[in-house]
Short mmCIF file of C-alpha atoms in Angstrom, two decimals:
data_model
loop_
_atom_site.label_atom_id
_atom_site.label_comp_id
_atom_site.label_asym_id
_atom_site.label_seq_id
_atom_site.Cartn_x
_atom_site.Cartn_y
_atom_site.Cartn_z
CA UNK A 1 -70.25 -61.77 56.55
CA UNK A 2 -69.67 -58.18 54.79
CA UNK A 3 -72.49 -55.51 55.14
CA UNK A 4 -72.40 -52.32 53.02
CA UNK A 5 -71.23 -49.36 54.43
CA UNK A 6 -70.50 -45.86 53.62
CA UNK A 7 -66.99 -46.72 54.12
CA UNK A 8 -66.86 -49.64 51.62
CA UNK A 9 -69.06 -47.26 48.89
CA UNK A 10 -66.36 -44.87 49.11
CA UNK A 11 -63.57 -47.24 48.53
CA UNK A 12 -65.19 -48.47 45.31
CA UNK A 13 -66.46 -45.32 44.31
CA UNK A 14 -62.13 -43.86 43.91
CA UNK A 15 -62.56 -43.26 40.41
CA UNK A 16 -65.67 -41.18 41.11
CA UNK A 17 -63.12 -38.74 43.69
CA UNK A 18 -64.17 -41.15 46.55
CA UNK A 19 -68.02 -39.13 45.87
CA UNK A 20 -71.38 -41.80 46.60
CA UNK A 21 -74.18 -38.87 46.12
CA UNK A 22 -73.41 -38.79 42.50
CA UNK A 23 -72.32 -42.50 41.78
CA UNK A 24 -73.33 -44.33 38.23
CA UNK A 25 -71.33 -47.61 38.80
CA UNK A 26 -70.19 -49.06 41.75
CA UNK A 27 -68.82 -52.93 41.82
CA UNK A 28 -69.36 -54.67 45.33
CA UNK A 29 -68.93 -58.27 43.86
CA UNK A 30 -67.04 -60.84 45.89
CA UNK A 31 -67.33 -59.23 49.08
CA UNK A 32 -69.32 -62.07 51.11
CA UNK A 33 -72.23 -59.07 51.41
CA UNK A 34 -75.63 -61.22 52.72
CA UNK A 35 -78.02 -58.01 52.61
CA UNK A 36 -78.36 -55.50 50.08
CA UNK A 37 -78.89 -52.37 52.23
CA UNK A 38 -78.37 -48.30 52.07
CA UNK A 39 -77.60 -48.04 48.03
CA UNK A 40 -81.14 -46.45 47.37
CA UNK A 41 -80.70 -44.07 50.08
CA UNK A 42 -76.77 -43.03 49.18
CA UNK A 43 -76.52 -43.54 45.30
CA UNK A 44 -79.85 -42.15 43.85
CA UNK A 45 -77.74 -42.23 40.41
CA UNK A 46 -76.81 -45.21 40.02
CA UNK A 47 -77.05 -46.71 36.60
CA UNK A 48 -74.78 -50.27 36.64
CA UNK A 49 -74.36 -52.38 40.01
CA UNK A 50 -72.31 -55.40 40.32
CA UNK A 51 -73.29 -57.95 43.40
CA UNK A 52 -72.08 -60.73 41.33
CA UNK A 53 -70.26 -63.52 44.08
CA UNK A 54 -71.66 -62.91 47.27
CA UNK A 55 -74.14 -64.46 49.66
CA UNK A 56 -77.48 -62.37 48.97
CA UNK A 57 -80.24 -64.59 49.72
CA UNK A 58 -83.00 -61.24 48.59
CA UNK A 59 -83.84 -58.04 46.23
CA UNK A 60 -84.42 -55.60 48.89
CA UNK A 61 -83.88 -52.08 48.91
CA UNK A 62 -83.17 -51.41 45.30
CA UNK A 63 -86.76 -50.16 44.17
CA UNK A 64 -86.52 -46.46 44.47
CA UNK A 65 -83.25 -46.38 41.85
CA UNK A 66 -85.07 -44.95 39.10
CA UNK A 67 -82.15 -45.05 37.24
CA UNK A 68 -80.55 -48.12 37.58
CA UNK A 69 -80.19 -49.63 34.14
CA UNK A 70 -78.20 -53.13 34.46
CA UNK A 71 -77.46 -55.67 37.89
CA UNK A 72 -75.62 -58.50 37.93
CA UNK A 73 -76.58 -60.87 40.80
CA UNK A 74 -74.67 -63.99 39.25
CA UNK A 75 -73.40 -66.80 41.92
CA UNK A 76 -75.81 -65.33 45.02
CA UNK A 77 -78.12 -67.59 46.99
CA UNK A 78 -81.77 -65.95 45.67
CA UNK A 79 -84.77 -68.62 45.22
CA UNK A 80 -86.99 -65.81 43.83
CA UNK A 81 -87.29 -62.08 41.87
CA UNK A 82 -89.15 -59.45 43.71
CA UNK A 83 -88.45 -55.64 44.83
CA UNK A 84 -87.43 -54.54 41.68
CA UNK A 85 -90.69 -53.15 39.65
CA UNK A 86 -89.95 -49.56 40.76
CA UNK A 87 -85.95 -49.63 38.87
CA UNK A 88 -88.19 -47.95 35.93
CA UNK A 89 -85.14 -47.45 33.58
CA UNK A 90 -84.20 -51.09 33.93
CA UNK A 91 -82.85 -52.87 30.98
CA UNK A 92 -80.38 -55.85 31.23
CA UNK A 93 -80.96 -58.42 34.52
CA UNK A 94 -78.30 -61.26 35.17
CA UNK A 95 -79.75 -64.44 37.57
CA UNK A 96 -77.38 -66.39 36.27
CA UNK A 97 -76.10 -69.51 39.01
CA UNK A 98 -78.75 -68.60 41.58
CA UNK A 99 -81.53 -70.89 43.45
CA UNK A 100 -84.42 -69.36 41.47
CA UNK A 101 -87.04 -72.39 41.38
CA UNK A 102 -90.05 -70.28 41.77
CA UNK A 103 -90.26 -69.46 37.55
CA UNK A 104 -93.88 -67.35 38.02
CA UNK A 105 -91.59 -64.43 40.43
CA UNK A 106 -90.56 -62.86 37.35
CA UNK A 107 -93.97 -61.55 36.78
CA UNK A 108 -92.61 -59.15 39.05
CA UNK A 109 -91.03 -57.88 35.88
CA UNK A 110 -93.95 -56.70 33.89
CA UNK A 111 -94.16 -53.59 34.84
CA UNK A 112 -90.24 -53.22 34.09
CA UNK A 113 -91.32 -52.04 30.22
CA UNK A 114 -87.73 -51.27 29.62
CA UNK A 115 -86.32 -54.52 30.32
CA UNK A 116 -84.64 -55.75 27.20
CA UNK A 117 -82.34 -58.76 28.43
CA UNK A 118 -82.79 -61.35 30.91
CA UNK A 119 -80.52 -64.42 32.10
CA UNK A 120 -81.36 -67.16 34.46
CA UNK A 121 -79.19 -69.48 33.25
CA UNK A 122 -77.95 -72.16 36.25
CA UNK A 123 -81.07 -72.17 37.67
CA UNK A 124 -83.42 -74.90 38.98
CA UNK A 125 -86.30 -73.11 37.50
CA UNK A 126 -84.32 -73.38 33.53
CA UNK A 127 -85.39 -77.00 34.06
CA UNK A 128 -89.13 -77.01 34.27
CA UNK A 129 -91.15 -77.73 30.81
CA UNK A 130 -92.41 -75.31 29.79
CA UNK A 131 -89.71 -72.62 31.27
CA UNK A 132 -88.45 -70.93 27.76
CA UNK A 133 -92.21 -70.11 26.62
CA UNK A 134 -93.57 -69.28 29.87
CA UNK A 135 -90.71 -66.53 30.31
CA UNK A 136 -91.15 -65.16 27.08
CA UNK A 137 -95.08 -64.76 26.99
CA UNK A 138 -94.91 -63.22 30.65
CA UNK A 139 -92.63 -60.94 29.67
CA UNK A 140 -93.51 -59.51 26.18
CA UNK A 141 -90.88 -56.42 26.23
CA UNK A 142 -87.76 -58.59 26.34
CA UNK A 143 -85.70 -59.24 23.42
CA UNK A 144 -83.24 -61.68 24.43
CA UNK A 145 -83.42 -64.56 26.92
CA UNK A 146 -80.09 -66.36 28.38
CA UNK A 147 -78.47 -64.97 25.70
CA UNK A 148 -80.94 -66.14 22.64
CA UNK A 149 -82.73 -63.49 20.72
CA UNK A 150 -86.46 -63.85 20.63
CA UNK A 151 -87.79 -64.44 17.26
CA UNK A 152 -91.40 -63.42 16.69
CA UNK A 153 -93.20 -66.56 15.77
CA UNK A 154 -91.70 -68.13 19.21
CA UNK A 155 -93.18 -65.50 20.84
CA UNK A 156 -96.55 -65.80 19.37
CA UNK A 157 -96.92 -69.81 20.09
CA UNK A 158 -95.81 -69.13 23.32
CA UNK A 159 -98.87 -66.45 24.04
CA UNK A 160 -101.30 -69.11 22.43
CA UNK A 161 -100.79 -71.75 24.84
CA UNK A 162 -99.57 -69.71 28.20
CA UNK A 163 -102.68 -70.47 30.15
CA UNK A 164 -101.68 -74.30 29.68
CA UNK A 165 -97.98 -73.29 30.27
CA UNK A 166 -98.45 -71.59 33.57
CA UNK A 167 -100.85 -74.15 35.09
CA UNK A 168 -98.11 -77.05 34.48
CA UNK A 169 -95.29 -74.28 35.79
CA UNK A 170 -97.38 -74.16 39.14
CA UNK A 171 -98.05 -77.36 39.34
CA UNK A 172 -94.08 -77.84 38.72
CA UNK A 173 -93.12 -75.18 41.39
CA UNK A 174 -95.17 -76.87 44.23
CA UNK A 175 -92.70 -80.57 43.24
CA UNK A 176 -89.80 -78.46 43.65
CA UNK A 177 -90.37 -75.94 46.65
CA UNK A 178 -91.55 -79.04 49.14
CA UNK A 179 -88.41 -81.42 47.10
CA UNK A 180 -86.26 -78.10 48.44
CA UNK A 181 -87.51 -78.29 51.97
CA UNK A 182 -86.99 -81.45 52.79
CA UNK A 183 -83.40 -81.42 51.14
CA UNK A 184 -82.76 -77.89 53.37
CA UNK A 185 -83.57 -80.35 56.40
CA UNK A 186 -81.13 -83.43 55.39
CA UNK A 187 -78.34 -80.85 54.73
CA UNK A 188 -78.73 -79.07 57.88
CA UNK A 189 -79.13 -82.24 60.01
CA UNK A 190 -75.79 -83.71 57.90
CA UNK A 191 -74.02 -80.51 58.71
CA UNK A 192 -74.79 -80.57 62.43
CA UNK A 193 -73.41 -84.20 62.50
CA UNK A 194 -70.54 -83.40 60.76
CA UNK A 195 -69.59 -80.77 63.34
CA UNK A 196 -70.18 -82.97 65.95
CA UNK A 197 -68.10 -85.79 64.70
CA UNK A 198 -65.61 -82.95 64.30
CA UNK A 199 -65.18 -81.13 66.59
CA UNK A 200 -61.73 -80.51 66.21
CA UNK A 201 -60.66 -79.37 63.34
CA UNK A 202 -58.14 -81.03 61.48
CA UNK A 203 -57.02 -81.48 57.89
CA UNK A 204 -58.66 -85.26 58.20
CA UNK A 205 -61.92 -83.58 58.35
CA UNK A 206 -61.41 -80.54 56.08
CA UNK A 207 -60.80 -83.37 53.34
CA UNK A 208 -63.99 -85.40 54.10
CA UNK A 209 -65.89 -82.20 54.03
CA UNK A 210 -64.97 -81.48 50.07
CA UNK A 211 -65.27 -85.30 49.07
CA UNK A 212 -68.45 -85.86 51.02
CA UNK A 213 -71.24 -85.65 48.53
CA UNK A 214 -74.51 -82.70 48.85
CA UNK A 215 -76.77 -81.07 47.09
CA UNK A 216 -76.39 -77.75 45.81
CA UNK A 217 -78.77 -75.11 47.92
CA UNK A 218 -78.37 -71.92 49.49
CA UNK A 219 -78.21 -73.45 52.69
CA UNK A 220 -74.84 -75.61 51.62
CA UNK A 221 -73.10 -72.64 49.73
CA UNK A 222 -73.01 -70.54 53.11
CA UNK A 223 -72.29 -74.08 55.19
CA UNK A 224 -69.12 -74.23 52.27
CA UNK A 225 -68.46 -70.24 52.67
CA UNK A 226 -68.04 -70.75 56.63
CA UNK A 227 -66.50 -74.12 56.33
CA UNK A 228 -63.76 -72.37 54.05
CA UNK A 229 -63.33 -69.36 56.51
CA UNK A 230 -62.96 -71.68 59.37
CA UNK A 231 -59.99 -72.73 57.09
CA UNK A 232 -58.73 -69.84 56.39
CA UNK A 233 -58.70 -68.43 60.09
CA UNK A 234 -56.64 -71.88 60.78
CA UNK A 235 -54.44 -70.97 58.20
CA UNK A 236 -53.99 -67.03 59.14
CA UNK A 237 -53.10 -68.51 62.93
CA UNK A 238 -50.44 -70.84 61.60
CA UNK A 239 -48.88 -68.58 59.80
CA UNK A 240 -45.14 -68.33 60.99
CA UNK A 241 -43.90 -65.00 62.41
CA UNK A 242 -41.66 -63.18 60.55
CA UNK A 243 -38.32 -64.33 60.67
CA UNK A 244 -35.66 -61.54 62.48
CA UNK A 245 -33.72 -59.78 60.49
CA UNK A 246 -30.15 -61.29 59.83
CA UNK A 247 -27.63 -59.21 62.51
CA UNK A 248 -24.42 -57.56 60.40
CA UNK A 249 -22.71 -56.75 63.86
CA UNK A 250 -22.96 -57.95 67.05
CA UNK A 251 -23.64 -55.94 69.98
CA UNK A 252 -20.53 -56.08 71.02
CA UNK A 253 -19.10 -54.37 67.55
CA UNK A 254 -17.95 -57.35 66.20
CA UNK A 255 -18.15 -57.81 62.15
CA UNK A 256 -20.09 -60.76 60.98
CA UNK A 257 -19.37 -62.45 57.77
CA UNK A 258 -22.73 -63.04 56.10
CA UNK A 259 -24.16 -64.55 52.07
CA UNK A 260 -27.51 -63.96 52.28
CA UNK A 261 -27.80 -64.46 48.41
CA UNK A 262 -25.87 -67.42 48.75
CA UNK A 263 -23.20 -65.55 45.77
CA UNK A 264 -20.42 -67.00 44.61
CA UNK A 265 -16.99 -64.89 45.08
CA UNK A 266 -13.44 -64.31 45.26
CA UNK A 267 -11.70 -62.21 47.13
CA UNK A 268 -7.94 -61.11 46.01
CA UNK A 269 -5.31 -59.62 47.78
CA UNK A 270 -3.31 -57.67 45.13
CA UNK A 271 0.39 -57.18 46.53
CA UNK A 272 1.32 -55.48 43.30
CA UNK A 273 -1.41 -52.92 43.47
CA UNK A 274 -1.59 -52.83 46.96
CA UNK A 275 -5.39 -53.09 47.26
CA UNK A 276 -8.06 -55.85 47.86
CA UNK A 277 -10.56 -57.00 45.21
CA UNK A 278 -13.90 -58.01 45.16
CA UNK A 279 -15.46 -60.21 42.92
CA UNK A 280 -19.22 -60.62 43.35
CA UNK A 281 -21.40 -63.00 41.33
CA UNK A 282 -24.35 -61.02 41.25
CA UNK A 283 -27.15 -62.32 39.03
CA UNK A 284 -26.57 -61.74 35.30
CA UNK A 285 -30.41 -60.38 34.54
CA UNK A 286 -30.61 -58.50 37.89
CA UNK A 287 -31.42 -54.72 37.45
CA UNK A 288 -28.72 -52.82 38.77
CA UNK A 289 -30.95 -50.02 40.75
CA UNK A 290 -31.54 -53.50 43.18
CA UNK A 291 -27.95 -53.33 43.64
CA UNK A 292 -26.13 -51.08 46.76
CA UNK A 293 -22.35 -51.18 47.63
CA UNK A 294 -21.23 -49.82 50.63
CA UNK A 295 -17.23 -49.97 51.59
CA UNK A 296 -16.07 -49.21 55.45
CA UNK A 297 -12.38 -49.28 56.68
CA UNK A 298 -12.83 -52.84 58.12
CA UNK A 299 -15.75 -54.29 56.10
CA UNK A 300 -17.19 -54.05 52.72
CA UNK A 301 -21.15 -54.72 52.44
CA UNK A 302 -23.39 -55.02 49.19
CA UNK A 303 -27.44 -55.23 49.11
CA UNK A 304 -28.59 -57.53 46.68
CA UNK A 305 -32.39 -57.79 45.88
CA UNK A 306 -33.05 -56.77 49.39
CA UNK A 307 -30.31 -59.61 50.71
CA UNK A 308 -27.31 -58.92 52.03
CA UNK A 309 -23.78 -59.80 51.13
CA UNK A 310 -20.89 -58.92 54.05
CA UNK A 311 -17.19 -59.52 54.30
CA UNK A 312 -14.55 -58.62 56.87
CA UNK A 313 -11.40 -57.54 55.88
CA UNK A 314 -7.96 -58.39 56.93
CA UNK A 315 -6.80 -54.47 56.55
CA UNK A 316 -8.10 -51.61 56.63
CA UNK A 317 -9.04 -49.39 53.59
CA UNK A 318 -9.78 -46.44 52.07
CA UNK A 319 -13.69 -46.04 51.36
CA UNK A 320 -13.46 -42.98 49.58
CA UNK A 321 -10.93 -44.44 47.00
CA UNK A 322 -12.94 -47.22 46.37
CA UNK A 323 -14.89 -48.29 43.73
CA UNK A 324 -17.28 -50.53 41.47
CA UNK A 325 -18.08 -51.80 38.28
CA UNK A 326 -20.19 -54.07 37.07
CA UNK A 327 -19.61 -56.10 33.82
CA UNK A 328 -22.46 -55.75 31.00
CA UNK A 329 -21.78 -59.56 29.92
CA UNK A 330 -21.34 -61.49 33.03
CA UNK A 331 -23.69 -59.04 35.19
CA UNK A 332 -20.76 -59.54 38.39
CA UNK A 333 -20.00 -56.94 40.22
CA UNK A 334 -15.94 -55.77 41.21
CA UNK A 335 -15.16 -53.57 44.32
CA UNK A 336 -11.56 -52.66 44.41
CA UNK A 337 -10.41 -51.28 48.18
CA UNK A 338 -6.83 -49.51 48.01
CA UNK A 339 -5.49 -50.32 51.54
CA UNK A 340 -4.80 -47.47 53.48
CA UNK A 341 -1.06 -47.96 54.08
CA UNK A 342 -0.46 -47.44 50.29
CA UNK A 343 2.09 -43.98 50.81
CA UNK A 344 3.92 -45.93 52.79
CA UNK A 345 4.37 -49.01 50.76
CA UNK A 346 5.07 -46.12 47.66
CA UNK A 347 8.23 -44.57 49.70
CA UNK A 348 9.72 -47.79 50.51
CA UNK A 349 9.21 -49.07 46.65
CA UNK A 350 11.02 -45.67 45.48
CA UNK A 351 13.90 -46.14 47.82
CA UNK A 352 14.30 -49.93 46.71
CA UNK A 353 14.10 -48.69 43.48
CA UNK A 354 16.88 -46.16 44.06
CA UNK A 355 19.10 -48.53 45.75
CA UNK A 356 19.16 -50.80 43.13
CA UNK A 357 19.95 -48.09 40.30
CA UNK A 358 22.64 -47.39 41.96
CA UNK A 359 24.06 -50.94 42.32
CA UNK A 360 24.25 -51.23 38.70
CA UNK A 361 27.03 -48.30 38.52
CA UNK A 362 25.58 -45.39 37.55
CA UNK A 363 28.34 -42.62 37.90
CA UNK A 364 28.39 -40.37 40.82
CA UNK A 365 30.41 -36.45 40.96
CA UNK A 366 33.45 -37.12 43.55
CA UNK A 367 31.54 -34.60 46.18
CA UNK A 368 28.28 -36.71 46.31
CA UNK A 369 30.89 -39.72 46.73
CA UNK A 370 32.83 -38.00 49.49
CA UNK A 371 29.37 -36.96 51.40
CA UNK A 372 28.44 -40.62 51.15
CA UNK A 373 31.18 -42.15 52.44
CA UNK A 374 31.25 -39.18 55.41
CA UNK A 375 27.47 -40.18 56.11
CA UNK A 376 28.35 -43.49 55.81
CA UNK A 377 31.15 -43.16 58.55
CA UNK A 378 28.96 -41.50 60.48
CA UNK A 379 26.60 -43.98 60.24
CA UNK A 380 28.90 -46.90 61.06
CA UNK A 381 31.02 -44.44 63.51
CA UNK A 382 30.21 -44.04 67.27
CA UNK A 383 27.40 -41.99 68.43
CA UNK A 384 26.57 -38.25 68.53
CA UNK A 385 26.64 -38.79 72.38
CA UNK A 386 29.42 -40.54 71.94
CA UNK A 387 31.41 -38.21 70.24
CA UNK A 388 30.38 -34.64 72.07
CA UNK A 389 31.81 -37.02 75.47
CA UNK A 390 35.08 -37.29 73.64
CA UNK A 391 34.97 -33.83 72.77
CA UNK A 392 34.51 -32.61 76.07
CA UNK A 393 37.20 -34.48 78.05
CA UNK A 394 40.15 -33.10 75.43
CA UNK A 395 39.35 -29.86 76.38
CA UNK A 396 39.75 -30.52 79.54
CA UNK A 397 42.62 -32.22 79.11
CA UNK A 398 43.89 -28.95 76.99
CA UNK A 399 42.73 -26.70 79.96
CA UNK A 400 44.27 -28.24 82.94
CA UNK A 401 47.83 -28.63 83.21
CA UNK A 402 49.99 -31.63 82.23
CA UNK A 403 50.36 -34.15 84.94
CA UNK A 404 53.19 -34.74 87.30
CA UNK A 405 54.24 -37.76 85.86
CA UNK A 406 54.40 -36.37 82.18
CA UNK A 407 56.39 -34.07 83.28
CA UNK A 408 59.06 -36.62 84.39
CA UNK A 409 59.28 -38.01 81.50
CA UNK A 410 60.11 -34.68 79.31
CA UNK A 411 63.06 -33.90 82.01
CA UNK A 412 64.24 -37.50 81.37
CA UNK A 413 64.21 -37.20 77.66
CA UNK A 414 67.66 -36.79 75.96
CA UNK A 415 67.34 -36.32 71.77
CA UNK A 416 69.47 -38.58 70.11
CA UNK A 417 70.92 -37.06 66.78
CA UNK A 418 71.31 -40.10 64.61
CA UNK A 419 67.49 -40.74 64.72
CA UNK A 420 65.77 -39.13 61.87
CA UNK A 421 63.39 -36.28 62.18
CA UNK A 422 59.72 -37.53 61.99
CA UNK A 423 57.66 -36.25 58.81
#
C-alpha cells in the first residue's frame, strides 16, 4: 500500500516546477494510496484533486482546503461521506463505484452551499426507494445529480414528502449495514480458507481465485488488490535474467561470424575489381539512422536495429577505401572492401598488358632491339659472379708468363707456305 508523501506530491506536481506550497491540481489516482494524509497541510491551494482508483476506505484530512473546488474519489472502498463540510468553495463531488450504503451521510453536505454536482452512481445506497428524492430534498443547492439536471417540480415533491422519505431510508440503511456485516464475516472466513487450502501458490489456485464467486465489498477489493500483487511479485521473481550479450571476439582474438538479424546476404569476391562485396538484406522500411557499418582489415561488422551482423574475411582490406550504399527501392545495404594488395595486382596487370602488345608486332627502333636481346643474353647468360671469376683468371693468365709446355710447342712449330693465311 502507497502513502502520500512529499516526495510523490512533487513528482505529480512537474508541471507546477516540482512546487507543492502553491499547487491547484495534483492527480494521485491509481496509486494503491489507503489514507488520505498531509494535502491540507502542504497544498493550501488546491482547487482539483484526483484519488480516483485507489484503496481509500475514508474523507479525512481534506476539511481545511478552503479552496478545493472538484474531487474525484471514483473506484475507492468508502461506505460513507463525512470530513468535507469545511471545503467551502466546493462544487462538483464524484462517489461514483464506491461502498456508500449509508444514503443519510450526505447531509454532511449541507453546509457545502456551493456544491452544484453530485454523483454516486455504483453505489449500494442508488438502490434504496426513495434514494433520488431523498438526495435532492437534503441537498437543495445542487443542480445536477448522477449526471441528471434537477428540474424544479421534482424538487418540490421531493421536499413535500421527505419526512416519509427519510424514515423508510433509515429504516433501509439498518437492512443493509447488518446484510454488510455478516457478508464482511463470510468473505473473510472464505478468504482465510482459501489461503489455507493454498498455501502454495500456484497458477491452479490463482485460477480458482478469479472463477470462485463473492460479493463485491471493500473487504474483497483489497483481498483482490493483494491477491493480484502476490501475482505480480511471482511474476517479477520469474522473470528471466537478461540474456549476455552476444561475444564478436573471443578472448583469445579470434573473429566470430555472427546474424543476429537473421539477414539474408551474399558475399562476392570480385577478381576483376579486386575487392570484396557485401550485400546486406537490411529491412526495406528500416530508418537508416538505426543502421551502423563498420569495416576492419580482417572483418566487416554492421548494427542493425541494435543487432548485430559480423563476417570474417578471407583477406585483408582497406577500411578507409571502403564504402556503402544503400538502395532507396530494395532498402539493402552494399559494402564494397578494395583488398589491400590492389598496387600489386595493378603492376602485374600493366606488365601482362605490355607483354602482350608487344606479341602482336608492334615495331621496335633497332637500338631498343639490340638492348633487348643484350638483356636478354644477359639474362639467359651465366652469372655476374660468374663472369667477374672469368674475368679475373685471364688476367692472370695475361700477367704471368706462358707455361713451359707452351713454349715447346712454339719452338716445334714450322709454317708451312702452301696453307693459306687465316682471315
Amino acid at each position: 500500500m502507497a502513502t502520500i508523501t512529499e516526495d510523490l506530491l512533487r513528482k505529480c506536481a512537474e508541471h507546477n516546477e516540482c512546487e507543492i506550497f502553491s499547487l491547484e491540481e495534483v492527480s494521485l489516482h491509481q496509486r494503491n494510496i489507503k489514507k488520505i494524509e498531509h494535502i491540507d497541510r502542504w497544498c493550501r491551494d488546491l482547487k482539483i484533486l484526483y484519488l480516483h482508483s485507489n484503496l481509500i476506505s475514508k474523507i479525512e484530512n481534506l476539511s481545511r482546503l478552503k479552496k478545493l473546488e472538484y474531487v474525484n474519489f471514483t473506484l475507492n472502498n468508502l461506505t460513507r461521506i463525512e470530513n468535507l463540510n469545511g471545503c467551502e468553495s466546493l462544487k462538483k463531488l464524484d462517489f461514483t463505484a464506491n461502498f456508500i450504503g449509508e444514503l443519510t451521510s450526505i447531509e454532511t453536505l449541507q453546509d457545502n452551499y456551493n456544491l452544484e454536482e453530485l454523483y454516486l452512481t455504483g453505489n449500494p445506497c442508488t438502490e434504496l426507494e426513495g434514494y433520488r428524492d431523498f438526495v435532492i430534498a437534503t441537498l437543495p443547492q445542487l443542480m445536477i445529480l448522477d449526471g441528471d439536471k434537477i428540474k424544479k417540480s421534482e424538487r418540490i415533491m421531493a421536499l413535500q414528502k421527505y419526512n416519509r422519505t427519510r424514515q423508510e431510508i433509515l429504516e433501509q440503511e439498518k437492512r443493509y449495514l447488518k446484510n454488510v456485516q455478516f457478508n464482511n464475516e463470510d468473505i473473510m472466513k472464505s478468504f482465510e480458507d482459501d489461503t489455507r487450502d493454498n498455501a502454495n501458490y500456484d497458477e491452479d489456485s490463482q485460477e480458482k481465485f478469479w472463477k470462485q464467486p463473492t460479493k463485491h465489498t471493500p473487504l474483497s477489493r483489497i483481498e483482490i488488490y493483494k491477491h493480484m500483487e502476490k501475482s505480480r511479485v511471482k511474476n517479477d521473481s520469474e522473470i528471466k535474467k537478461p540474456k549476455t550479450e552476444r561475444k564478436l571476439i573471443t578472448d583469445d582474438g579470434k573473429i566470430l561470424n555472427v546474424n543476429e538479424a537473421k539477414l539474408d546476404f551474399k558475399f562476392i569476391d570480385d577478381e576483376e575489381n579486386n575487392c570484396f562485396k557485401l550485400n546486406l538484406a537490411v529491412y526495406r522500411f528500416l530508418d537508416t539512422s538505426l543502421v551502423e557499418a563498420d569495416v576492419q582489415p580482417n572483418y566487416v561488422r554492421v548494427k542493425i536495429n541494435g543487432k548485430y551482423f559480423q563476417l570474417l574475411l578471407p583477406e585483408e582490406v582497406h577500411p578507409d577505401m571502403s564504402t556503402s550504399l544503400r538502395s532507396q527501392t530494395t532498402g539493402h545495404l552494399l559494402i564494397t572492401m578494395p583488398k589491400a594488395n590492389v598496387i600489386i595486382k595493378e603492376r602485374k596487370f600493366m606488365k601482362e598488358k605490355s607483354n602482350h602488345r608487344g606479341a602482336k608486332g608492334i615495331k621496335k627502333s633497332p637500338a631498343k632491339n639490340e638492348s633487348n636481346i643484350q638483356n636478354k643474353a644477359l639474362e639467359d647468360g651465366p652469372s655476374v659472379m660468374q663472369l667477374l671469376d672469368k674475368i679475373v683468371s685471364n688476367d692472370a693468365y695475361r700477367d704471368n708468363e706462358e707455361p713451359a709446355a707452351h713454349k715447346d710447342m712454339l719452338n716445334e712449330f714450322v709454317d708451312n707456305p702452301e696453307v693459306p693465311p687465316l682471315i
